[in-house]
CSV table of C-alpha atoms in Angstrom, one decimal:
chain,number,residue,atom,x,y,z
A,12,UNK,CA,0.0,0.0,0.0
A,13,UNK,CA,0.8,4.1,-0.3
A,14,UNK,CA,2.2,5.5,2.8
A,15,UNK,CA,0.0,8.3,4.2
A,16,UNK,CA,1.4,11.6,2.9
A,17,UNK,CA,3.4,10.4,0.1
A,18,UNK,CA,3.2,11.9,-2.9
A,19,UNK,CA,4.2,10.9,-6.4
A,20,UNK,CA,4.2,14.2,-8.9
A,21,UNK,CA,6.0,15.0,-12.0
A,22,UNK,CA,6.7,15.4,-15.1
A,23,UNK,CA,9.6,13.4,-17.2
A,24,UNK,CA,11.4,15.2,-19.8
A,25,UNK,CA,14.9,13.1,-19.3
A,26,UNK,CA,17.6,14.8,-21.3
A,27,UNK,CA,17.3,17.5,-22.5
A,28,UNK,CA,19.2,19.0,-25.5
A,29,UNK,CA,18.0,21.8,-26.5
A,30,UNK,CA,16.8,20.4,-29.8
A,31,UNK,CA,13.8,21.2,-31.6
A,32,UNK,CA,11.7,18.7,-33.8
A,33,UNK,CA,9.1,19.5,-36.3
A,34,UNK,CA,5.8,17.5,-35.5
A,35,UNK,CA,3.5,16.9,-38.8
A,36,UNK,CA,1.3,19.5,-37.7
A,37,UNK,CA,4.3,22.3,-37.9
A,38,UNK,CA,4.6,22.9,-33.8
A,39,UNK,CA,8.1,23.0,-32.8
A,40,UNK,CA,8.4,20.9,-29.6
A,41,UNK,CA,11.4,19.8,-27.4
A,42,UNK,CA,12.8,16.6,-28.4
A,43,UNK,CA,13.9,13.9,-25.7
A,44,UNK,CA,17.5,12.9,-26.0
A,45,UNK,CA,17.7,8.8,-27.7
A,46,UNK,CA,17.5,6.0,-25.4
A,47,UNK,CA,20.5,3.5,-25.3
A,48,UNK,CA,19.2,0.8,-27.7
A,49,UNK,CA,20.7,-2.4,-25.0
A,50,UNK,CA,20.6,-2.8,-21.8
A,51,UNK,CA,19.3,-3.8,-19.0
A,52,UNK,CA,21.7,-1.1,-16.9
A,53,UNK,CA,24.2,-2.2,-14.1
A,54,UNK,CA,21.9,-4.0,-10.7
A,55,UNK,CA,25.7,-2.1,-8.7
A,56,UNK,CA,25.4,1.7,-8.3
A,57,UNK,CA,27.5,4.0,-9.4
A,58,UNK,CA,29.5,5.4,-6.3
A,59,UNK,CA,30.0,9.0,-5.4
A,60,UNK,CA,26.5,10.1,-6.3
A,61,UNK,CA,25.0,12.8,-3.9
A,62,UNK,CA,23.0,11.7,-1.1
A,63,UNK,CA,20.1,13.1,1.5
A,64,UNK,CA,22.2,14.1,4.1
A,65,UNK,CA,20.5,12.3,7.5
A,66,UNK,CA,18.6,15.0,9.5
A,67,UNK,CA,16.6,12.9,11.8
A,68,UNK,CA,13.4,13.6,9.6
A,69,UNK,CA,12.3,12.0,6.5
A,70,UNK,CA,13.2,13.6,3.2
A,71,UNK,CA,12.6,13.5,-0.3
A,72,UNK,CA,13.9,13.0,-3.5
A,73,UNK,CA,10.7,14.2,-6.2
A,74,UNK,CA,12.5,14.3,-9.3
A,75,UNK,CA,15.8,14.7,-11.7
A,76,UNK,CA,16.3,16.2,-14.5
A,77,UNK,CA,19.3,16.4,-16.6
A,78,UNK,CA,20.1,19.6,-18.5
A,79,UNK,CA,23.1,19.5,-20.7
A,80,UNK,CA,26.3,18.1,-18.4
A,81,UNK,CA,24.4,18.8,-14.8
A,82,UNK,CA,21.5,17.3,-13.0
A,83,UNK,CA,19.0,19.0,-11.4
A,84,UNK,CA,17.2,17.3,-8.1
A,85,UNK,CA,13.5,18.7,-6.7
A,86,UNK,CA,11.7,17.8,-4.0
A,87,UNK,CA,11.2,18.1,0.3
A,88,UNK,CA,15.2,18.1,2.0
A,89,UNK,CA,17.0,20.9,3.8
A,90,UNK,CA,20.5,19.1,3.4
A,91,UNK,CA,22.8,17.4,1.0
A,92,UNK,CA,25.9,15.3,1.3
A,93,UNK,CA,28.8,14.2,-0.7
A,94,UNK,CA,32.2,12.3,-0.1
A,95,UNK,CA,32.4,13.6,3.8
A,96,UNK,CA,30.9,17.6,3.4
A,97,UNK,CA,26.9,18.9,3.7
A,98,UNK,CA,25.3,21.2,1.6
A,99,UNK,CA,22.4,23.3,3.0
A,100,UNK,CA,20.0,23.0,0.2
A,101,UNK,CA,16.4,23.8,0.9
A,102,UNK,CA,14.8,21.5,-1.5
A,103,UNK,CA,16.7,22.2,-5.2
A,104,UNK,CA,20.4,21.6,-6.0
A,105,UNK,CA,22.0,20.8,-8.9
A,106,UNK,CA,25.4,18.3,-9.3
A,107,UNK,CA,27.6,16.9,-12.5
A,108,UNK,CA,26.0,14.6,-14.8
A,109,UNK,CA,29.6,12.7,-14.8
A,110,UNK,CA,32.1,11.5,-12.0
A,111,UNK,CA,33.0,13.5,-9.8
A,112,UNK,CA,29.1,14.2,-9.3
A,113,UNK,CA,30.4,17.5,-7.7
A,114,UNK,CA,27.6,19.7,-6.1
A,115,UNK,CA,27.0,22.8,-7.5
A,116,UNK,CA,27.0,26.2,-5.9
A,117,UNK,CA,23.2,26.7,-7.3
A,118,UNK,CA,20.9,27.5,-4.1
A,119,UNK,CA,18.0,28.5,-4.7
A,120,UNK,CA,16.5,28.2,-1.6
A,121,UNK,CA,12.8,27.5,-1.9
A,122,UNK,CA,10.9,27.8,1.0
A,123,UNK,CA,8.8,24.9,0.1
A,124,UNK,CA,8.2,21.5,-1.4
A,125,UNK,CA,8.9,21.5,-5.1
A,126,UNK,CA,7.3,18.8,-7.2
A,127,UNK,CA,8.6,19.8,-10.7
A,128,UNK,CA,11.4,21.2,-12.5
A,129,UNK,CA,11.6,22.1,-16.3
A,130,UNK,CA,13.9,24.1,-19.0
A,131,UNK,CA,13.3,25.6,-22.2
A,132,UNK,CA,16.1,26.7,-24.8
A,133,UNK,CA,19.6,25.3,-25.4
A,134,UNK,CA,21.6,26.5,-22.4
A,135,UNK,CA,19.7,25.1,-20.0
A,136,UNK,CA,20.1,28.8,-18.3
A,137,UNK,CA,16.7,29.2,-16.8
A,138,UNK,CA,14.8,26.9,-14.8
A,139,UNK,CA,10.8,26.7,-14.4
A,140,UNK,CA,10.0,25.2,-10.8
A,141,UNK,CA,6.8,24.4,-9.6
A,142,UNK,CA,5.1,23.2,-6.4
A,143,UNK,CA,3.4,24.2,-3.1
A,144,UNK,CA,5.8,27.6,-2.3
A,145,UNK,CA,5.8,30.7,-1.5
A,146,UNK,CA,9.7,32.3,-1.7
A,147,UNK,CA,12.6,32.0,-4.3
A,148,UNK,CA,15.6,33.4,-3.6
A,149,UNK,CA,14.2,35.8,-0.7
A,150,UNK,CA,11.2,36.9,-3.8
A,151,UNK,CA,7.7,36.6,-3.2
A,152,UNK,CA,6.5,33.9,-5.6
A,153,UNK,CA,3.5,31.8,-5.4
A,154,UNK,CA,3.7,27.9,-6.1
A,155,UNK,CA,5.8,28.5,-9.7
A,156,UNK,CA,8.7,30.4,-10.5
A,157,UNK,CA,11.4,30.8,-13.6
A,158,UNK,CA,15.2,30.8,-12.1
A,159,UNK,CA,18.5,31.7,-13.4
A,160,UNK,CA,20.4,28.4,-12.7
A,161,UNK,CA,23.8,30.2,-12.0
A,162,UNK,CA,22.4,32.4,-9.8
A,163,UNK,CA,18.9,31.2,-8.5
A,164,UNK,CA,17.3,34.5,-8.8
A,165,UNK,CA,13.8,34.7,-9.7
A,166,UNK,CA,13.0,35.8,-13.5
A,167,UNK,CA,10.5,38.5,-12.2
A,168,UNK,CA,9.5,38.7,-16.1
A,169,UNK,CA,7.5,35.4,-16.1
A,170,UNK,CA,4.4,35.3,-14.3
A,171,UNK,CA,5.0,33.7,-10.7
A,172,UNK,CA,1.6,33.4,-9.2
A,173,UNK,CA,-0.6,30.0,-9.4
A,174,UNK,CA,-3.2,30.2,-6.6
A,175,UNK,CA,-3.0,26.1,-6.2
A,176,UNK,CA,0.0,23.3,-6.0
A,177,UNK,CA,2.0,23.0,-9.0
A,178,UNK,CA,2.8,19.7,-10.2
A,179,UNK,CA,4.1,19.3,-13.0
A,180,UNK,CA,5.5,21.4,-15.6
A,181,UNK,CA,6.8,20.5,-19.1
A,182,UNK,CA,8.6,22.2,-22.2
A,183,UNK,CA,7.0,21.8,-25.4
A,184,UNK,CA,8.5,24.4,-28.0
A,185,UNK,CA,7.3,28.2,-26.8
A,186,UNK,CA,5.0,26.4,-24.3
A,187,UNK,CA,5.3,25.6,-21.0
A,188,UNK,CA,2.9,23.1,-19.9
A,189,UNK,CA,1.8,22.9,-16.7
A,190,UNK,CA,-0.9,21.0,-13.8
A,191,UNK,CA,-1.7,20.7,-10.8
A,192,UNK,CA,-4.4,21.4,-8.2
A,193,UNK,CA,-5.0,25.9,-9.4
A,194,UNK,CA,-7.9,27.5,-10.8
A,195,UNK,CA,-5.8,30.5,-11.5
A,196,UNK,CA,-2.7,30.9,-13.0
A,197,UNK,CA,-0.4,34.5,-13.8
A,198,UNK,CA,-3.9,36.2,-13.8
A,199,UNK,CA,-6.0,33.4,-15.9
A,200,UNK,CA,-8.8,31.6,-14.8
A,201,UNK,CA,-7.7,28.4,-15.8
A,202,UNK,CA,-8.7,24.7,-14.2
A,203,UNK,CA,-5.8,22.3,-13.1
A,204,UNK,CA,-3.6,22.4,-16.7
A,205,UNK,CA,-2.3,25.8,-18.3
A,206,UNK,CA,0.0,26.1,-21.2
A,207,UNK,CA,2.0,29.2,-20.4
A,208,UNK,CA,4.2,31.4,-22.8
A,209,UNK,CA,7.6,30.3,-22.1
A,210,UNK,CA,9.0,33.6,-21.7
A,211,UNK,CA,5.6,36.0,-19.6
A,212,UNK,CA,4.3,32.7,-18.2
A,213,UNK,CA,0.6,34.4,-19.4
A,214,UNK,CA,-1.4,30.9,-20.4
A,215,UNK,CA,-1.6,30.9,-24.3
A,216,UNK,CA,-4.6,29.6,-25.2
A,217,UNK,CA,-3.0,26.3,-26.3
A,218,UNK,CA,-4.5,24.1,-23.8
A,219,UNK,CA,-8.5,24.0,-23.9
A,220,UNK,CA,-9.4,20.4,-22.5
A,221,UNK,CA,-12.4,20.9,-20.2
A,222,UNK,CA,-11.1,18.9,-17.3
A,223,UNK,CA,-13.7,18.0,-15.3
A,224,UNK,CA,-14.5,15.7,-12.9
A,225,UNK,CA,-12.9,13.1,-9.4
A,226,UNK,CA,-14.1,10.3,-8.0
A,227,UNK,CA,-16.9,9.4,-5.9
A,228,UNK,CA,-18.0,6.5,-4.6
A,229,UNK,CA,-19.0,5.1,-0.9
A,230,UNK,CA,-16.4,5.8,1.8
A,231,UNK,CA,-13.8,7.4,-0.4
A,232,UNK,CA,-11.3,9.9,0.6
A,233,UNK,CA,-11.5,13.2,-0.2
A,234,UNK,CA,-10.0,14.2,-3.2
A,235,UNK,CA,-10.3,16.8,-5.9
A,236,UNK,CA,-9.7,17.1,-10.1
A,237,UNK,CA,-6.0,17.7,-10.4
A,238,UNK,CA,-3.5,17.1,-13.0
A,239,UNK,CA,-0.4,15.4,-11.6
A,240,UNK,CA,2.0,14.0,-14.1
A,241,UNK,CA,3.2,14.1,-18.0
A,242,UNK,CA,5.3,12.3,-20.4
A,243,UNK,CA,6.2,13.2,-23.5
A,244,UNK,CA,7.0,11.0,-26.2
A,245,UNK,CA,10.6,10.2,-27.6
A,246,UNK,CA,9.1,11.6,-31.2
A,247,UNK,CA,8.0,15.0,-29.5
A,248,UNK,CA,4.2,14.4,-30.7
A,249,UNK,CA,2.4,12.8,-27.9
A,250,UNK,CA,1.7,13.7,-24.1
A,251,UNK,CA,0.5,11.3,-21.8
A,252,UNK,CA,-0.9,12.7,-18.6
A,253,UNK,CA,-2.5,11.5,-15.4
A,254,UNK,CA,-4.2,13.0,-12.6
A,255,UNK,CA,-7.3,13.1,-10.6
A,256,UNK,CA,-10.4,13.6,-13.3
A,257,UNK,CA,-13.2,11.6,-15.1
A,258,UNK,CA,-13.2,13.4,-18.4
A,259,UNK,CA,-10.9,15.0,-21.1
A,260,UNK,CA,-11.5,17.3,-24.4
A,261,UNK,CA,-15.3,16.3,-24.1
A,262,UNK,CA,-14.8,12.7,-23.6
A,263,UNK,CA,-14.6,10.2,-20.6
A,264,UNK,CA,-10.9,9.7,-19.8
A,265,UNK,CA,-10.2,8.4,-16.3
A,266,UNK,CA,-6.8,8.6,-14.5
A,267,UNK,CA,-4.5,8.7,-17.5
A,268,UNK,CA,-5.3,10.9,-21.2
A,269,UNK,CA,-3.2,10.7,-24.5
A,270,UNK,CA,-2.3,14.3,-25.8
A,271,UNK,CA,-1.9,15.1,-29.8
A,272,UNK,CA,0.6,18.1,-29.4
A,273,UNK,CA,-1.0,19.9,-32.6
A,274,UNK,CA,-1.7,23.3,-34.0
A,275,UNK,CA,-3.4,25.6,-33.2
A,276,UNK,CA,-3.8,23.6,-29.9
A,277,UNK,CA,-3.5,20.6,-28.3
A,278,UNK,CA,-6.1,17.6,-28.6
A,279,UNK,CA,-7.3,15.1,-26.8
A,280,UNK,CA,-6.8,11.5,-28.8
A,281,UNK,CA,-8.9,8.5,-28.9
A,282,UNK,CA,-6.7,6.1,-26.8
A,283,UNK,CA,-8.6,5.1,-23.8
A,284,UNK,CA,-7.2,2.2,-21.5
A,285,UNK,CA,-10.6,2.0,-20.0
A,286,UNK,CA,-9.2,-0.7,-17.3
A,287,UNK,CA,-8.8,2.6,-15.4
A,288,UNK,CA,-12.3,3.1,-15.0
A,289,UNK,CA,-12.1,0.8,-12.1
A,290,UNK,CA,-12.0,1.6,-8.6
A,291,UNK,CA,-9.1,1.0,-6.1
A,292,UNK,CA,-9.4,1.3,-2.6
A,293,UNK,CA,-11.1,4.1,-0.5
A,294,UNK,CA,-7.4,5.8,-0.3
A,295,UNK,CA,-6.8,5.7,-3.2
A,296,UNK,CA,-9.0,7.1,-5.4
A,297,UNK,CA,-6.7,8.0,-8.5
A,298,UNK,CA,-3.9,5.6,-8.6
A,299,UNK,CA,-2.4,5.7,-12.3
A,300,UNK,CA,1.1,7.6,-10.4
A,301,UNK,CA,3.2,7.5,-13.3
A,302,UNK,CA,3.7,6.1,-17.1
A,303,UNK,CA,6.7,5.6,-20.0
A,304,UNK,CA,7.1,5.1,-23.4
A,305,UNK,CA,8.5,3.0,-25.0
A,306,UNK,CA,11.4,3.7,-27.0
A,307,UNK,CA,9.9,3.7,-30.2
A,308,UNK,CA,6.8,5.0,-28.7
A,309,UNK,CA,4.6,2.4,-29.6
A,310,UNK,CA,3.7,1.3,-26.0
A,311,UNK,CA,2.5,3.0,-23.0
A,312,UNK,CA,3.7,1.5,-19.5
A,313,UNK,CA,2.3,2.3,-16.4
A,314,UNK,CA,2.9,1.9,-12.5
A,315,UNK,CA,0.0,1.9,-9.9
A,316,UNK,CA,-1.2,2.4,-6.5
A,317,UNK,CA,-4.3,1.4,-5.2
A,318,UNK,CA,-4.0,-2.0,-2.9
A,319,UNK,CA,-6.5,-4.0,-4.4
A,320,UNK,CA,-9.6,-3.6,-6.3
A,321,UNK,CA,-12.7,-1.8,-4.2
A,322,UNK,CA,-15.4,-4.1,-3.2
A,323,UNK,CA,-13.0,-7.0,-4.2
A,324,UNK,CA,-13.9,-10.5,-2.8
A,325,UNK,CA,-10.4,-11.9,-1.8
A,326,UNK,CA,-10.0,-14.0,-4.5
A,327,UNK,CA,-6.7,-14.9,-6.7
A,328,UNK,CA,-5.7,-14.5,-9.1
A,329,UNK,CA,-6.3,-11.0,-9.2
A,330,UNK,CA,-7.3,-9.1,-12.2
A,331,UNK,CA,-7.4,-5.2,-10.8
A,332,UNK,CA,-5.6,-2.5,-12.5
A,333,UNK,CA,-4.3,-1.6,-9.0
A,334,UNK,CA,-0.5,-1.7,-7.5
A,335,UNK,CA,0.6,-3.0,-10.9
A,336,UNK,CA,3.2,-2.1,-13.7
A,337,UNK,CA,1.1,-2.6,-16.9
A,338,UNK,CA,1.8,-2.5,-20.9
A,339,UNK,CA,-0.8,-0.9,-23.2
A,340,UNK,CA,-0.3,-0.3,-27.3
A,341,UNK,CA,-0.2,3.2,-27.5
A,342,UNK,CA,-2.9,3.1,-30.7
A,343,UNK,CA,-6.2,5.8,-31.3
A,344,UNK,CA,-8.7,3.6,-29.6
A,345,UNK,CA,-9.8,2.0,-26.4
A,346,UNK,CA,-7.2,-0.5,-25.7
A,347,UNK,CA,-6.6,-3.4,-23.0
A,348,UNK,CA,-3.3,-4.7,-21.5
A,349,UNK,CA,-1.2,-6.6,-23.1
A,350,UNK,CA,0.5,-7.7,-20.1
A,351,UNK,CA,-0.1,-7.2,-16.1
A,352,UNK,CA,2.6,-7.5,-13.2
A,353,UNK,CA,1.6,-7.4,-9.6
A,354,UNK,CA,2.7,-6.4,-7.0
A,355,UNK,CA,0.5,-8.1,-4.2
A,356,UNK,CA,-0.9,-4.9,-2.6
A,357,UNK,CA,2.2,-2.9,-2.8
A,358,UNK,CA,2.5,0.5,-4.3
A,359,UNK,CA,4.5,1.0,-7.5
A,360,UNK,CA,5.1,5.3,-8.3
A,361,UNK,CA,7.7,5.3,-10.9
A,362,UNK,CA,8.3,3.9,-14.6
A,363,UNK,CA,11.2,3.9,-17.6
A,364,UNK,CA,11.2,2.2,-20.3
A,365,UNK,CA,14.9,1.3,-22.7
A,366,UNK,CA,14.6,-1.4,-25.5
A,367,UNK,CA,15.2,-4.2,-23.0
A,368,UNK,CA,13.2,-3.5,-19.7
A,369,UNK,CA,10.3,-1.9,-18.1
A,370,UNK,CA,11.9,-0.3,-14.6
A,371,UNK,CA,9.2,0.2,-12.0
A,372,UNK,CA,9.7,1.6,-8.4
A,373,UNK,CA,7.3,2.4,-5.3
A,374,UNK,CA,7.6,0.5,-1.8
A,375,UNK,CA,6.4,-2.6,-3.2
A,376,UNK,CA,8.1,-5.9,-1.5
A,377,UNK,CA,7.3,-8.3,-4.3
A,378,UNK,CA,6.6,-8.6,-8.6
A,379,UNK,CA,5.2,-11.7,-10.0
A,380,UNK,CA,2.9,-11.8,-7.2
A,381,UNK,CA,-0.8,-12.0,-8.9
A,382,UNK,CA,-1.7,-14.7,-6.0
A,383,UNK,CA,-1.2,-12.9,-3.2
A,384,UNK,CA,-2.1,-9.5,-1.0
A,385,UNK,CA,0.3,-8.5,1.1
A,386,UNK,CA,1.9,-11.7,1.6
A,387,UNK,CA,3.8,-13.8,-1.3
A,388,UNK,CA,1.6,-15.8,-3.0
A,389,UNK,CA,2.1,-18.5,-5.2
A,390,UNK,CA,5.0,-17.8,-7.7
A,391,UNK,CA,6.2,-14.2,-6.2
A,392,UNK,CA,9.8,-13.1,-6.4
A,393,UNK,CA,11.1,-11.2,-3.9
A,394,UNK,CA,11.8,-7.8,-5.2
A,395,UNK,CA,11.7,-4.5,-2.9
A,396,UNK,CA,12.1,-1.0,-4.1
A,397,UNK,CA,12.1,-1.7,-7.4
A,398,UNK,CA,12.1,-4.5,-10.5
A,399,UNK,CA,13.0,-4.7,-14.5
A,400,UNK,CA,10.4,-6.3,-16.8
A,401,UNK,CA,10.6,-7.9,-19.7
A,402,UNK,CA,8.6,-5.6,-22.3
A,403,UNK,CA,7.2,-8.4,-24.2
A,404,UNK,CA,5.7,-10.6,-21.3
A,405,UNK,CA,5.8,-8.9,-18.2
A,406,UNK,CA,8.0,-11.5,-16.4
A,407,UNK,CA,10.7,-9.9,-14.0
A,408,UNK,CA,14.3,-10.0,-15.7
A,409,UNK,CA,16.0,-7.5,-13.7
A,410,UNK,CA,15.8,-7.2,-9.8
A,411,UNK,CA,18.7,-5.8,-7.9
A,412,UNK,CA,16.9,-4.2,-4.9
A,413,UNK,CA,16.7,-1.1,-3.2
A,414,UNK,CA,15.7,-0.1,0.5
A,415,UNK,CA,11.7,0.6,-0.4
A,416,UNK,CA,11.4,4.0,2.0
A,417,UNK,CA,8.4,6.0,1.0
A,418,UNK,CA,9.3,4.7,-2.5
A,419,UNK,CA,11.0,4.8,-5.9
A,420,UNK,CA,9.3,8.7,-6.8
A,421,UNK,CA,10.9,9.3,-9.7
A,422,UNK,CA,12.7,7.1,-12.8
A,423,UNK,CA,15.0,8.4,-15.6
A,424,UNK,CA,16.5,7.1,-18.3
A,425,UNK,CA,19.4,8.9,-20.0
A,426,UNK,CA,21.9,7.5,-22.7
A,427,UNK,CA,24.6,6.8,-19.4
A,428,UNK,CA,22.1,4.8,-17.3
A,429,UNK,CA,19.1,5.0,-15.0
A,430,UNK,CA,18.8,7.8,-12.2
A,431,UNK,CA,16.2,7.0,-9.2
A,432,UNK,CA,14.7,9.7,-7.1
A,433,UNK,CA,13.8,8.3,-4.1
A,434,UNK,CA,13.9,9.1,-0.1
A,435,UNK,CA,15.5,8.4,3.5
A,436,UNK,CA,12.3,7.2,5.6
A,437,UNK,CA,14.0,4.9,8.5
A,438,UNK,CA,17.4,5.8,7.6
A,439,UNK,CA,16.9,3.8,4.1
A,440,UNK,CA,19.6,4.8,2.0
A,441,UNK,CA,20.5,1.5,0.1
A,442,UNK,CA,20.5,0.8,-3.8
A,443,UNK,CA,21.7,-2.8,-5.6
A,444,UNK,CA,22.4,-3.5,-2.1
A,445,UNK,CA,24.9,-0.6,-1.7
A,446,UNK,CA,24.7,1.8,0.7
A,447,UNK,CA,25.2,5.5,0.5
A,448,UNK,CA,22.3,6.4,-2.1
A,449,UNK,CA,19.8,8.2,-0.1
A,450,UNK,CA,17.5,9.8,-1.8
A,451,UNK,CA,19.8,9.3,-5.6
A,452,UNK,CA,20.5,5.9,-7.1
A,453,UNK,CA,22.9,5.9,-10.8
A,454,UNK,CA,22.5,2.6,-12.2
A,455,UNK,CA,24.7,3.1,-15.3
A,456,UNK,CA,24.6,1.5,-18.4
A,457,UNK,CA,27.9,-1.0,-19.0
């Protein structure tokens, strides 16, 4: 199951270059660096990464990002540390892509949690953050910012006001796409997903999706329509996004919509895995926390909360769409799984996708585990923090372990390996079976 107050939001961009493609409607959008074409990576860390320094309270790891040679960390900590000395970081810091993994001096000291970070243009100078804020740098910002990312100052130029959470923000050409929980952004009515002008941060017009909609059925938790994650596709075309909502551009999407990045504006397609139309648990009322390509963008994976099915009558195997790592086909229609993997009531929050295996992270304790709820059933593997899939069947391949914490928040892929955001609950800090990865796990490619 999901650990109360644990949160899984972002958006995944993984390296970016700076280069533009041309999609067959004529809208420039940011291209995703290529996947290595083998794998699966390393199951031994790479050494020297930074770590969550230990405070006594439990912090978090909400996403990476790589920007040309230097990565870029988000989320809840106060503190870094690396090879004997602590950084005072208040929840953003920035290190080398390559070994030494040197810390930064970047510092720009948000006074809150931040969910998301994002970068237009090829010099990966400015930064969009987003999250539930209300200072930058010593400026007055609320829940979204642009920052320089020598200095940390706020860009007072782009609109820095969102009147709700900010989860997720993404680059696509002049637009900066962005969700969350507001129904106001940089002076705009606009519900839950804004596509802002990447250089005032005044929403465009691009994005006009008539989000509507969150879940209601007896005993459920409160919760409200939200947009809480994206993906875009390796071709620059496609957006997948999930969140809290029953319908999308006019039609009934549930957890998880597929995005035509078109022009004038962006449209809601026709693939629908309407397996998501199922309830999970009373906790967990939207449960689709995070989803992949695949490298040739073909299939959609995606990882799950939930427990187990609501209502469900105990029986195994089970069949629920709920703490699993599924495979979809990415095609225009309503489409079914082509393959399932459960995790026996465990919660999975992360995905990545190479040509050879499906990564999936959360707290989970087992895969292969269809037979059994919180216990191994029949057939389980023992596999906690994290497992690799094969992309074909759905069988675990890959499983080197990690301490499962809060869970795996974040996955991604870049040409050298696989980065893992993660956290430090209980003092966990171990990855492959390696200490000293709290928080940030490198498993490279060989």
């Amino acid at each position: 199951m999901r650990r109360p107050g644990h949160w899984q939001l972002r958006s995944t961009l993984g390296v970016f270059t700076g280069a533009l493609v041309l999609s067959a409607s004529g809208i420039a959008v940011t291209a995703t660096a290529a996947q290595a074409s083998t794998g699966p990576v390393s199951a031994t860390p790479v050494s020297g990464t930074p770590q969550l320094a230990p405070t006594g309270s439990t912090e978090q790891i909400t996403q990476l990002v790589q920007c040309g040679g230097t990565m870029y960390a988000v989320g809840s900590f106060t503190s870094i540390s690396q090879g004997g000395t602590t950084y005072t970081r208040n929840n953003a810091f920035s290190f080398s892509a390559t070994s030494p993994y040197a810390v930064t001096s970047w510092n720009p000291n948000v006074n809150g949690r931040v969910n998301t970070i994002a970068f237009s243009g090829s010099n990966c100078s400015q930064a969009y953050l987003g999250g539930k804020f209300t200072s930058v740098d010593g400026t007055s910002v609320q829940n979204l910012a642009e920052v320089s990312t020598s200095t940390g100052a706020v860009n007072q130029a782009f609109g820095h006001n969102a009147n709700g959470q900010v989860n997720t923000m993404l680059v696509t050409g002049s637009h900066v796409l962005t969700g969350g929980f507001f129904t106001s952004i940089n002076g705009t009515a606009r519900n839950y997903y804004s596509s802002l002008n990447v250089v005032t941060g005044r929403d465009d017009g691009y994005l006009w999706l008539g989000l509507g909609g969150n879940y209601q059925y007896s005993g459920v938790v409160p919760n409200s329509t939200n947009i809480a994650s994206q993906q875009l596709s390796h071709a620059g075309r496609r957006l997948l996004v999930e969140g809290d909502f029953t319908s999308a551009g006019g039609r009934p999407h549930q957890q998880i919509f597929m995005l035509y990045l078109g022009s004038p504006r962006a449209t809601v397609t026709g693939w629908n895995p309407t397996v998501f139309n199922t309830h999970c648990v009373t906790k967990h009322p939207f449960y689709v926390k995070a989803a992949a390509w695949s490298p040739t963008d073909n299939t959609v994976y995606t990882a799950t909360t939930g427990d187990h099915t609501y209502l469900w009558n105990g029986t195994f195997p089970q069949t629920t769409p709920c703490d699993t790592v599924a495979a979809f086909p990415a095609t225009q229609e309503s489409v079914i799984r082509e393959w399932t993997n459960y995790a026996g009531c465990d919660s999975l929050f992360s995905v990545a996708a190479d040509t050879s295996t499906v990564y999936a992270g959360g707290h989970e304790r087992w895969a292969n585990n269809a037979s059994g709820c919180n216990n191994a059933g029949p057939g389980a593997i023992s596999a906690p923090g994290m497992g690799g899939f094969s992309p074909t069947s759905g069988a675990l391949t890959f499983n080197p372990t990690r301490a499962r914490g809060l869970g795996a928040d974040d996955m991604m892929l870049t040409t050298a390996g696989l980065w893992i955001a993660s956290d430090n609950l209980g003092g966990a800090n171990t990855c492959g079976g390696v200490s000293g990865h709290a928080g940030i796990c490198f498993l490279p490619y060989s």
